[in-house]
Every structure is written in structure tokens, then in C-alpha cells.
Amino acid sequence: MGRVTVRRPVRKISATRDVRRPDALAAEEPLEIRVGGKALAVTMRTPGNDVELAHGFLLSEGVLTSREDVAVARYCDGVDDQGRNTYNVLDIALAEGVAPPETGVERNFYTTSSCGVCGKAALDAVKLRSRFSPEKSEFTVSTEVLAGLPDTLRAHQKVFSSTGGLHAAALFDSRGNLAVVREDVGRHNAVDKVLGWALQEGRIPAADTGLLVSGRASFELVQKAAMAGIGLLAAVSAPSSLAAELAEENGMTLIGFLRGDSMNLYSGEQRVLGLD
């Protein structure tokens, strides 16, 4: 398995000193996801929890609905110049009767660490319909619990503490307990890892939890939450206009700028307790 962090020399310059020392950087390596031996996607990610990432990605693309949909997941083919496995190619064999993803020239699944849907030809191509309606989620949480979530998440971000270069995602319950936390250089990868964990644990649809992300709430993150049946997405930073639009269309609660005791509520007020 690849390293989560990489040590690199750095020259640190400030008004009072100029020193050279090693620095810890968040690792970023490509992961090729194959389905039935056929290449489907390449994403730049932080190594670790790759099987979860692949499960979450295929869930968000409407291919998987339960852990039983996957027969086996295995690393293959990727080798370095010394013949060692790079663990950068993962092949997913679907269970009998599970339809493979539809691919074609109109959909380009190459993704970067900053964008999970870049290259898809049209907005309609990524407005997938979830088999688990987030609108039906009865999950509720108080403003007091929400206010404490960013600090709780930061306390669990072990790699971020040493590198300052990773996004994080978590599933939380109505009391603010975190069920799972994952970190990655890509915000969409962190979410895929969390959703993949939930799928493997038999917790999809995840209608009884909220999704928390350390950065901004993009369209793709709202889409992924919707595909998992999650009714509430909270972000430490801003949402995009399309994220707010999609959340409203799907009957989801979208919270942005969750910092201290303040937050912006863009849709789905019924899931937030303690409002006037």
C-alpha cells in the first residue's frame, strides 16, 4: 500500500529565521478503478481505504446498492520500475445479476483531487436519480450538536494534523457521535470512502445519519449524499449554487459555513432542531 504521507526537504523562511528541514506532505497517487477487468475511472487520491473508495464511487454512480452487489475486490497489474505492486489498480467484480456501469464517449470518468465530475459532458449526466430518496430521511439534529461537529471532526483528522493538506468527511448521528471519518486529498474521495464504509457495513441507505465535510459543499458532494439516501449535508465552508439547487430538488437539508455557533441553512429547515 502506498504511503499516506511523504517526507520532502523544505526551506522554511520567515521574518526571524531561514532553516532547511524535512516536511510531511499528504501523499497523492492515481487509482484506476476497473469493473470486471474494464477500466472505468482514474482518480488522484491519498492511498488507503481504496476498497471503500471504489464501493462509494460505484454507489454514487448508481451501480451498487448493497455490499452483496460486489463479488470480490482485488488489486492487480500496477507495478513500479522494480516490479513491486503499486496498489494503484483496483478491480471490482460485480455479483451475478448486477448490471455493469454504462460508459461511452459522452462520459469521461477521469477525475482529479479537486473535482469528481470534471469531464462529464452535461449537467443532466450527473443528475443521477437515487434509489434511496433523501427526502424520506427523518434524521434531525440540534443547532447545538451541529455547532460542535467541526471541532470533533478536526480532532479525528490525524493526517491533516501533520500535513495540513487533506479534506475530511464523516457520518454523524443526532447526538454528534461520528460513526466513521476518512481523509483524502480529494473531497469527493473522502466522501466516497465514507459512503463505501457505510455500504460495506450494511448501512445504506444512510437515512439515520448526517454527512459532514471539512471544506466546501459542491454539487458532486450533494449528489453523492443523495445517492446514499442521506438527508442532511453540513459543510464547514461554502456551498455552490448548484449544490444548493440540487439539495432543494432532492428534499435535503444543506448547511454551510458551519463555524462555531454560526451556520447558514440553505434548505431543509425541518431537520434542524432549536430554530425559532
mmCIF file of C-alpha atoms in Angstrom:
data_model
loop_
_atom_site.group_PDB
_atom_site.id
_atom_site.type_symbol
_atom_site.label_atom_id
_atom_site.label_comp_id
_atom_site.label_asym_id
_atom_site.label_seq_id
_atom_site.Cartn_x
_atom_site.Cartn_y
_atom_site.Cartn_z
ATOM 1 C CA MET A 1 0.000 0.000 0.000
ATOM 2 C CA GLY A 2 1.244 3.484 -0.806
ATOM 3 C CA ARG A 3 2.281 5.922 1.877
ATOM 4 C CA VAL A 4 -0.255 8.334 3.355
ATOM 5 C CA THR A 5 2.431 10.970 3.913
ATOM 6 C CA VAL A 6 5.729 11.686 2.140
ATOM 7 C CA ARG A 7 8.745 13.440 3.655
ATOM 8 C CA ARG A 8 10.286 16.139 1.468
ATOM 9 C CA PRO A 9 13.003 18.728 2.143
ATOM 10 C CA VAL A 10 11.771 22.280 2.556
ATOM 11 C CA ARG A 11 13.349 25.674 3.145
ATOM 12 C CA LYS A 12 11.260 27.498 5.743
ATOM 13 C CA ILE A 13 11.610 31.253 5.569
ATOM 14 C CA SER A 14 10.133 33.819 7.940
ATOM 15 C CA ALA A 15 10.987 37.285 9.239
ATOM 16 C CA THR A 16 13.119 35.804 12.007
ATOM 17 C CA ARG A 17 14.693 32.664 10.533
ATOM 18 C CA ASP A 18 15.719 30.742 7.447
ATOM 19 C CA VAL A 19 16.080 26.982 8.004
ATOM 20 C CA ARG A 20 16.071 23.787 5.980
ATOM 21 C CA ARG A 21 14.234 20.773 7.313
ATOM 22 C CA PRO A 22 12.101 17.801 6.237
ATOM 23 C CA ASP A 23 8.366 18.395 5.845
ATOM 24 C CA ALA A 24 5.444 15.965 5.772
ATOM 25 C CA LEU A 25 3.241 16.202 2.679
ATOM 26 C CA ALA A 26 -0.044 14.427 2.016
ATOM 27 C CA ALA A 27 0.562 11.652 -0.496
ATOM 28 C CA GLU A 28 -1.271 11.830 -3.814
ATOM 29 C CA GLU A 29 -1.264 8.900 -6.234
ATOM 30 C CA PRO A 30 -3.531 7.734 -9.067
ATOM 31 C CA LEU A 31 -6.042 4.958 -8.501
ATOM 32 C CA GLU A 32 -7.523 3.210 -11.510
ATOM 33 C CA ILE A 33 -10.881 1.609 -10.773
ATOM 34 C CA ARG A 34 -11.845 -1.293 -13.018
ATOM 35 C CA VAL A 35 -15.130 -3.165 -13.133
ATOM 36 C CA GLY A 36 -14.923 -6.709 -14.421
ATOM 37 C CA GLY A 37 -11.437 -6.035 -15.758
ATOM 38 C CA LYS A 38 -12.555 -2.974 -17.747
ATOM 39 C CA ALA A 39 -11.117 0.421 -16.837
ATOM 40 C CA LEU A 40 -13.816 2.794 -15.586
ATOM 41 C CA ALA A 41 -12.211 5.647 -13.659
ATOM 42 C CA VAL A 42 -8.901 7.136 -12.641
ATOM 43 C CA THR A 43 -8.815 9.410 -9.605
ATOM 44 C CA MET A 44 -5.992 11.109 -7.764
ATOM 45 C CA ARG A 45 -6.267 10.072 -4.129
ATOM 46 C CA THR A 46 -4.430 9.569 -0.860
ATOM 47 C CA PRO A 47 -3.633 5.832 -0.638
ATOM 48 C CA GLY A 48 -5.651 3.918 1.937
ATOM 49 C CA ASN A 49 -9.219 2.650 2.189
ATOM 50 C CA ASP A 50 -9.198 2.126 -1.582
ATOM 51 C CA VAL A 51 -11.821 -0.623 -1.495
ATOM 52 C CA GLU A 52 -14.147 1.719 0.380
ATOM 53 C CA LEU A 53 -13.404 4.433 -2.168
ATOM 54 C CA ALA A 54 -14.332 2.147 -5.059
ATOM 55 C CA HIS A 55 -17.522 0.967 -3.329
ATOM 56 C CA GLY A 56 -18.547 4.555 -2.581
ATOM 57 C CA PHE A 57 -17.781 5.709 -6.108
ATOM 58 C CA LEU A 58 -19.876 2.914 -7.628
ATOM 59 C CA LEU A 59 -22.689 3.618 -5.159
ATOM 60 C CA SER A 60 -22.713 7.280 -6.153
ATOM 61 C CA GLU A 61 -22.785 6.278 -9.827
ATOM 62 C CA GLY A 62 -25.856 4.104 -9.254
ATOM 63 C CA VAL A 63 -24.077 0.776 -9.856
ATOM 64 C CA LEU A 64 -24.170 -0.588 -6.295
ATOM 65 C CA THR A 65 -26.952 -0.582 -3.732
ATOM 66 C CA SER A 66 -25.608 -3.079 -1.163
ATOM 67 C CA ARG A 67 -22.442 -4.929 -0.214
ATOM 68 C CA GLU A 68 -23.858 -8.077 -1.797
ATOM 69 C CA ASP A 69 -23.570 -6.412 -5.205
ATOM 70 C CA VAL A 70 -19.774 -6.949 -5.117
ATOM 71 C CA ALA A 71 -18.349 -10.440 -5.514
ATOM 72 C CA VAL A 72 -14.703 -9.527 -4.968
ATOM 73 C CA ALA A 73 -12.360 -6.536 -4.978
ATOM 74 C CA ARG A 74 -8.673 -7.052 -5.693
ATOM 75 C CA TYR A 75 -5.558 -5.101 -6.590
ATOM 76 C CA CYS A 76 -3.962 -6.001 -9.893
ATOM 77 C CA ASP A 77 -1.414 -5.150 -12.586
ATOM 78 C CA GLY A 78 0.045 -1.951 -11.205
ATOM 79 C CA VAL A 79 3.815 -2.341 -10.760
ATOM 80 C CA ASP A 80 6.716 0.058 -10.277
ATOM 81 C CA ASP A 81 10.109 0.004 -12.031
ATOM 82 C CA GLN A 82 11.260 -2.740 -9.654
ATOM 83 C CA GLY A 83 8.268 -4.978 -10.296
ATOM 84 C CA ARG A 84 6.559 -4.266 -6.972
ATOM 85 C CA ASN A 85 2.796 -3.815 -6.800
ATOM 86 C CA THR A 86 1.920 -0.127 -6.557
ATOM 87 C CA TYR A 87 -1.603 -0.905 -5.310
ATOM 88 C CA ASN A 88 -2.863 1.734 -7.723
ATOM 89 C CA VAL A 89 -5.157 -0.506 -9.813
ATOM 90 C CA LEU A 90 -8.269 -1.971 -8.195
ATOM 91 C CA ASP A 91 -10.640 -4.334 -9.989
ATOM 92 C CA ILE A 92 -14.215 -4.810 -8.772
ATOM 93 C CA ALA A 93 -16.041 -7.986 -9.804
ATOM 94 C CA LEU A 94 -19.790 -7.488 -9.582
ATOM 95 C CA ALA A 95 -22.076 -10.188 -8.230
ATOM 96 C CA GLU A 96 -24.164 -12.175 -10.688
ATOM 97 C CA GLY A 97 -27.111 -10.189 -11.944
ATOM 98 C CA VAL A 98 -25.669 -6.758 -11.116
ATOM 99 C CA ALA A 99 -25.578 -4.581 -14.208
ATOM 100 C CA PRO A 100 -22.183 -3.013 -15.008
ATOM 101 C CA PRO A 101 -21.935 0.756 -15.396
ATOM 102 C CA GLU A 102 -22.843 2.187 -18.749
ATOM 103 C CA THR A 103 -19.905 4.021 -20.296
ATOM 104 C CA GLY A 104 -19.433 5.805 -23.563
ATOM 105 C CA VAL A 105 -17.768 8.745 -25.228
ATOM 106 C CA GLU A 106 -20.221 11.136 -23.589
ATOM 107 C CA ARG A 107 -18.897 10.332 -20.108
ATOM 108 C CA ASN A 108 -15.294 10.837 -19.111
ATOM 109 C CA PHE A 109 -14.540 9.387 -15.689
ATOM 110 C CA TYR A 110 -11.071 10.880 -15.265
ATOM 111 C CA THR A 111 -11.150 12.843 -12.026
ATOM 112 C CA THR A 112 -8.691 14.999 -10.140
ATOM 113 C CA SER A 113 -8.292 15.503 -6.416
ATOM 114 C CA SER A 114 -10.309 18.715 -6.611
ATOM 115 C CA CYS A 115 -13.162 17.720 -8.915
ATOM 116 C CA GLY A 116 -15.034 14.446 -9.077
ATOM 117 C CA VAL A 117 -17.231 15.153 -12.090
ATOM 118 C CA CYS A 118 -14.879 17.067 -14.409
ATOM 119 C CA GLY A 119 -15.241 15.961 -17.999
ATOM 120 C CA LYS A 120 -18.820 14.710 -17.835
ATOM 121 C CA ALA A 121 -20.480 16.102 -20.892
ATOM 122 C CA ALA A 122 -23.583 17.703 -19.433
ATOM 123 C CA LEU A 123 -25.247 18.611 -16.177
ATOM 124 C CA ASP A 124 -28.016 16.089 -16.830
ATOM 125 C CA ALA A 125 -25.404 13.315 -17.000
ATOM 126 C CA VAL A 126 -24.563 13.746 -13.315
ATOM 127 C CA LYS A 127 -28.086 14.322 -12.017
ATOM 128 C CA LEU A 128 -28.478 10.661 -11.230
ATOM 129 C CA ARG A 129 -31.655 9.538 -9.549
ATOM 130 C CA SER A 130 -31.071 7.837 -6.232
ATOM 131 C CA ARG A 131 -32.782 4.571 -5.419
ATOM 132 C CA PHE A 132 -32.871 5.849 -1.829
ATOM 133 C CA SER A 133 -34.858 9.069 -1.581
ATOM 134 C CA PRO A 134 -33.098 11.532 0.777
ATOM 135 C CA GLU A 135 -36.405 13.378 1.095
ATOM 136 C CA LYS A 136 -37.736 10.464 3.166
ATOM 137 C CA SER A 137 -34.982 10.790 5.757
ATOM 138 C CA GLU A 138 -36.396 11.587 9.205
ATOM 139 C CA PHE A 139 -32.973 12.448 10.614
ATOM 140 C CA THR A 140 -32.930 15.524 12.861
ATOM 141 C CA VAL A 141 -30.168 17.288 14.779
ATOM 142 C CA SER A 142 -29.998 20.318 17.044
ATOM 143 C CA THR A 143 -28.085 23.516 16.311
ATOM 144 C CA GLU A 144 -26.072 22.866 19.480
ATOM 145 C CA VAL A 145 -24.874 19.486 18.221
ATOM 146 C CA LEU A 146 -24.119 20.903 14.775
ATOM 147 C CA ALA A 147 -22.001 23.673 16.283
ATOM 148 C CA GLY A 148 -19.707 21.146 17.952
ATOM 149 C CA LEU A 149 -19.144 18.957 14.894
ATOM 150 C CA PRO A 150 -16.228 20.817 13.214
ATOM 151 C CA ASP A 151 -14.081 20.585 16.359
ATOM 152 C CA THR A 152 -14.971 16.917 16.768
ATOM 153 C CA LEU A 153 -14.016 16.240 13.159
ATOM 154 C CA ARG A 154 -10.717 18.128 13.454
ATOM 155 C CA ALA A 155 -9.795 16.038 16.496
ATOM 156 C CA HIS A 156 -10.089 12.913 14.318
ATOM 157 C CA GLN A 157 -8.046 14.286 11.387
ATOM 158 C CA LYS A 158 -4.747 12.614 12.231
ATOM 159 C CA VAL A 159 -3.059 13.069 8.858
ATOM 160 C CA PHE A 160 -4.269 16.658 8.491
ATOM 161 C CA SER A 161 -2.557 17.475 11.778
ATOM 162 C CA SER A 162 0.818 16.516 10.309
ATOM 163 C CA THR A 163 0.365 17.796 6.746
ATOM 164 C CA GLY A 164 -2.390 20.434 6.698
ATOM 165 C CA GLY A 165 -3.278 19.146 3.236
ATOM 166 C CA LEU A 166 -6.243 16.797 3.484
ATOM 167 C CA HIS A 167 -10.006 17.031 3.317
ATOM 168 C CA ALA A 168 -12.170 15.003 5.678
ATOM 169 C CA ALA A 169 -15.676 13.561 5.668
ATOM 170 C CA ALA A 170 -17.686 11.869 8.395
ATOM 171 C CA LEU A 171 -21.061 10.357 9.147
ATOM 172 C CA PHE A 172 -22.627 11.510 12.410
ATOM 173 C CA ASP A 173 -25.712 10.698 14.470
ATOM 174 C CA SER A 174 -28.223 13.045 16.107
ATOM 175 C CA ARG A 175 -26.057 13.292 19.258
ATOM 176 C CA GLY A 176 -22.942 14.315 17.336
ATOM 177 C CA ASN A 177 -21.164 10.968 17.524
ATOM 178 C CA LEU A 178 -19.007 10.227 14.483
ATOM 179 C CA ALA A 179 -19.540 6.745 13.039
ATOM 180 C CA VAL A 180 -16.647 6.984 10.579
ATOM 181 C CA VAL A 181 -14.054 9.566 9.493
ATOM 182 C CA ARG A 182 -11.963 9.412 6.331
ATOM 183 C CA GLU A 183 -9.313 11.785 4.956
ATOM 184 C CA ASP A 184 -8.106 12.331 1.399
ATOM 185 C CA VAL A 185 -6.521 14.956 -0.838
ATOM 186 C CA GLY A 186 -9.811 14.938 -2.767
ATOM 187 C CA ARG A 187 -13.008 15.981 -1.003
ATOM 188 C CA HIS A 188 -15.030 13.679 -3.249
ATOM 189 C CA ASN A 189 -12.692 10.771 -2.441
ATOM 190 C CA ALA A 190 -13.106 11.354 1.300
ATOM 191 C CA VAL A 191 -16.879 11.186 0.844
ATOM 192 C CA ASP A 192 -16.630 8.077 -1.352
ATOM 193 C CA LYS A 193 -14.551 6.364 1.341
ATOM 194 C CA VAL A 194 -17.163 7.202 3.974
ATOM 195 C CA LEU A 195 -20.036 6.000 1.778
ATOM 196 C CA GLY A 196 -18.080 2.882 0.829
ATOM 197 C CA TRP A 197 -17.608 2.109 4.520
ATOM 198 C CA ALA A 198 -21.351 2.515 5.079
ATOM 199 C CA LEU A 199 -22.117 0.223 2.128
ATOM 200 C CA GLN A 200 -19.776 -2.479 3.416
ATOM 201 C CA GLU A 201 -21.304 -2.169 6.893
ATOM 202 C CA GLY A 202 -24.825 -2.637 5.523
ATOM 203 C CA ARG A 203 -25.808 0.924 6.449
ATOM 204 C CA ILE A 204 -27.096 2.079 3.062
ATOM 205 C CA PRO A 205 -29.472 3.838 2.832
ATOM 206 C CA ALA A 206 -27.869 6.028 5.491
ATOM 207 C CA ALA A 207 -31.067 7.914 6.263
ATOM 208 C CA ASP A 208 -30.357 7.911 10.016
ATOM 209 C CA THR A 209 -27.125 9.916 9.736
ATOM 210 C CA GLY A 210 -25.835 13.252 8.517
ATOM 211 C CA LEU A 211 -22.783 13.833 6.328
ATOM 212 C CA LEU A 212 -20.138 16.330 7.458
ATOM 213 C CA VAL A 213 -17.366 17.648 5.185
ATOM 214 C CA SER A 214 -14.385 19.784 6.160
ATOM 215 C CA GLY A 215 -14.399 22.023 3.091
ATOM 216 C CA ARG A 216 -16.984 23.402 0.732
ATOM 217 C CA ALA A 217 -20.187 21.684 -0.382
ATOM 218 C CA SER A 218 -20.045 21.165 -4.134
ATOM 219 C CA PHE A 219 -22.694 19.793 -6.468
ATOM 220 C CA GLU A 220 -20.954 16.417 -6.555
ATOM 221 C CA LEU A 221 -20.999 16.015 -2.768
ATOM 222 C CA VAL A 222 -24.726 16.729 -2.605
ATOM 223 C CA GLN A 223 -25.185 14.200 -5.416
ATOM 224 C CA LYS A 224 -23.209 11.539 -3.547
ATOM 225 C CA ALA A 225 -25.141 12.142 -0.325
ATOM 226 C CA ALA A 226 -28.421 11.877 -2.212
ATOM 227 C CA MET A 227 -27.397 8.581 -3.814
ATOM 228 C CA ALA A 228 -26.798 7.184 -0.318
ATOM 229 C CA GLY A 229 -30.190 8.368 0.968
ATOM 230 C CA ILE A 230 -28.633 10.935 3.310
ATOM 231 C CA GLY A 231 -30.977 13.796 4.137
ATOM 232 C CA LEU A 232 -28.537 16.287 5.686
ATOM 233 C CA LEU A 233 -25.173 17.578 4.488
ATOM 234 C CA ALA A 234 -23.187 20.014 6.624
ATOM 235 C CA ALA A 235 -20.070 21.784 5.360
ATOM 236 C CA VAL A 236 -17.509 23.913 7.161
ATOM 237 C CA SER A 237 -17.196 26.153 4.117
ATOM 238 C CA ALA A 238 -19.484 27.478 1.378
ATOM 239 C CA PRO A 239 -21.843 25.589 -0.910
ATOM 240 C CA SER A 240 -22.034 26.252 -4.616
ATOM 241 C CA SER A 241 -25.217 27.475 -6.289
ATOM 242 C CA LEU A 242 -25.736 24.094 -7.966
ATOM 243 C CA ALA A 243 -25.233 22.303 -4.653
ATOM 244 C CA ALA A 244 -27.994 24.390 -3.074
ATOM 245 C CA GLU A 245 -30.237 23.829 -6.084
ATOM 246 C CA LEU A 246 -29.738 20.063 -6.078
ATOM 247 C CA ALA A 247 -30.239 19.806 -2.306
ATOM 248 C CA GLU A 248 -33.562 21.621 -2.586
ATOM 249 C CA GLU A 249 -34.655 19.459 -5.521
ATOM 250 C CA ASN A 250 -33.946 16.309 -3.511
ATOM 251 C CA GLY A 251 -35.598 17.477 -0.295
ATOM 252 C CA MET A 252 -32.250 17.582 1.515
ATOM 253 C CA THR A 253 -31.008 19.804 4.306
ATOM 254 C CA LEU A 254 -27.900 21.768 3.291
ATOM 255 C CA ILE A 255 -25.817 23.657 5.848
ATOM 256 C CA GLY A 256 -22.783 25.773 5.002
ATOM 257 C CA PHE A 257 -20.268 27.927 6.876
ATOM 258 C CA LEU A 258 -20.610 25.703 9.950
ATOM 259 C CA ARG A 259 -18.189 27.508 12.251
ATOM 260 C CA GLY A 260 -18.516 27.902 15.991
ATOM 261 C CA ASP A 261 -22.103 28.685 16.893
ATOM 262 C CA SER A 262 -22.973 30.102 13.462
ATOM 263 C CA MET A 263 -24.132 28.391 10.288
ATOM 264 C CA ASN A 264 -26.064 29.114 7.101
ATOM 265 C CA LEU A 265 -29.108 26.958 6.395
ATOM 266 C CA TYR A 266 -29.860 26.799 2.667
ATOM 267 C CA SER A 267 -32.632 24.181 2.551
ATOM 268 C CA GLY A 268 -34.467 21.600 4.648
ATOM 269 C CA GLU A 269 -35.099 23.531 7.865
ATOM 270 C CA GLN A 270 -37.310 20.723 9.212
ATOM 271 C CA ARG A 271 -34.266 18.588 10.117
ATOM 272 C CA VAL A 272 -32.629 21.255 12.280
ATOM 273 C CA LEU A 273 -33.937 21.498 15.836
ATOM 274 C CA GLY A 274 -33.765 24.595 18.008
ATOM 275 C CA LEU A 275 -34.837 27.135 15.396
ATOM 276 C CA ASP A 276 -37.339 29.872 16.184
#
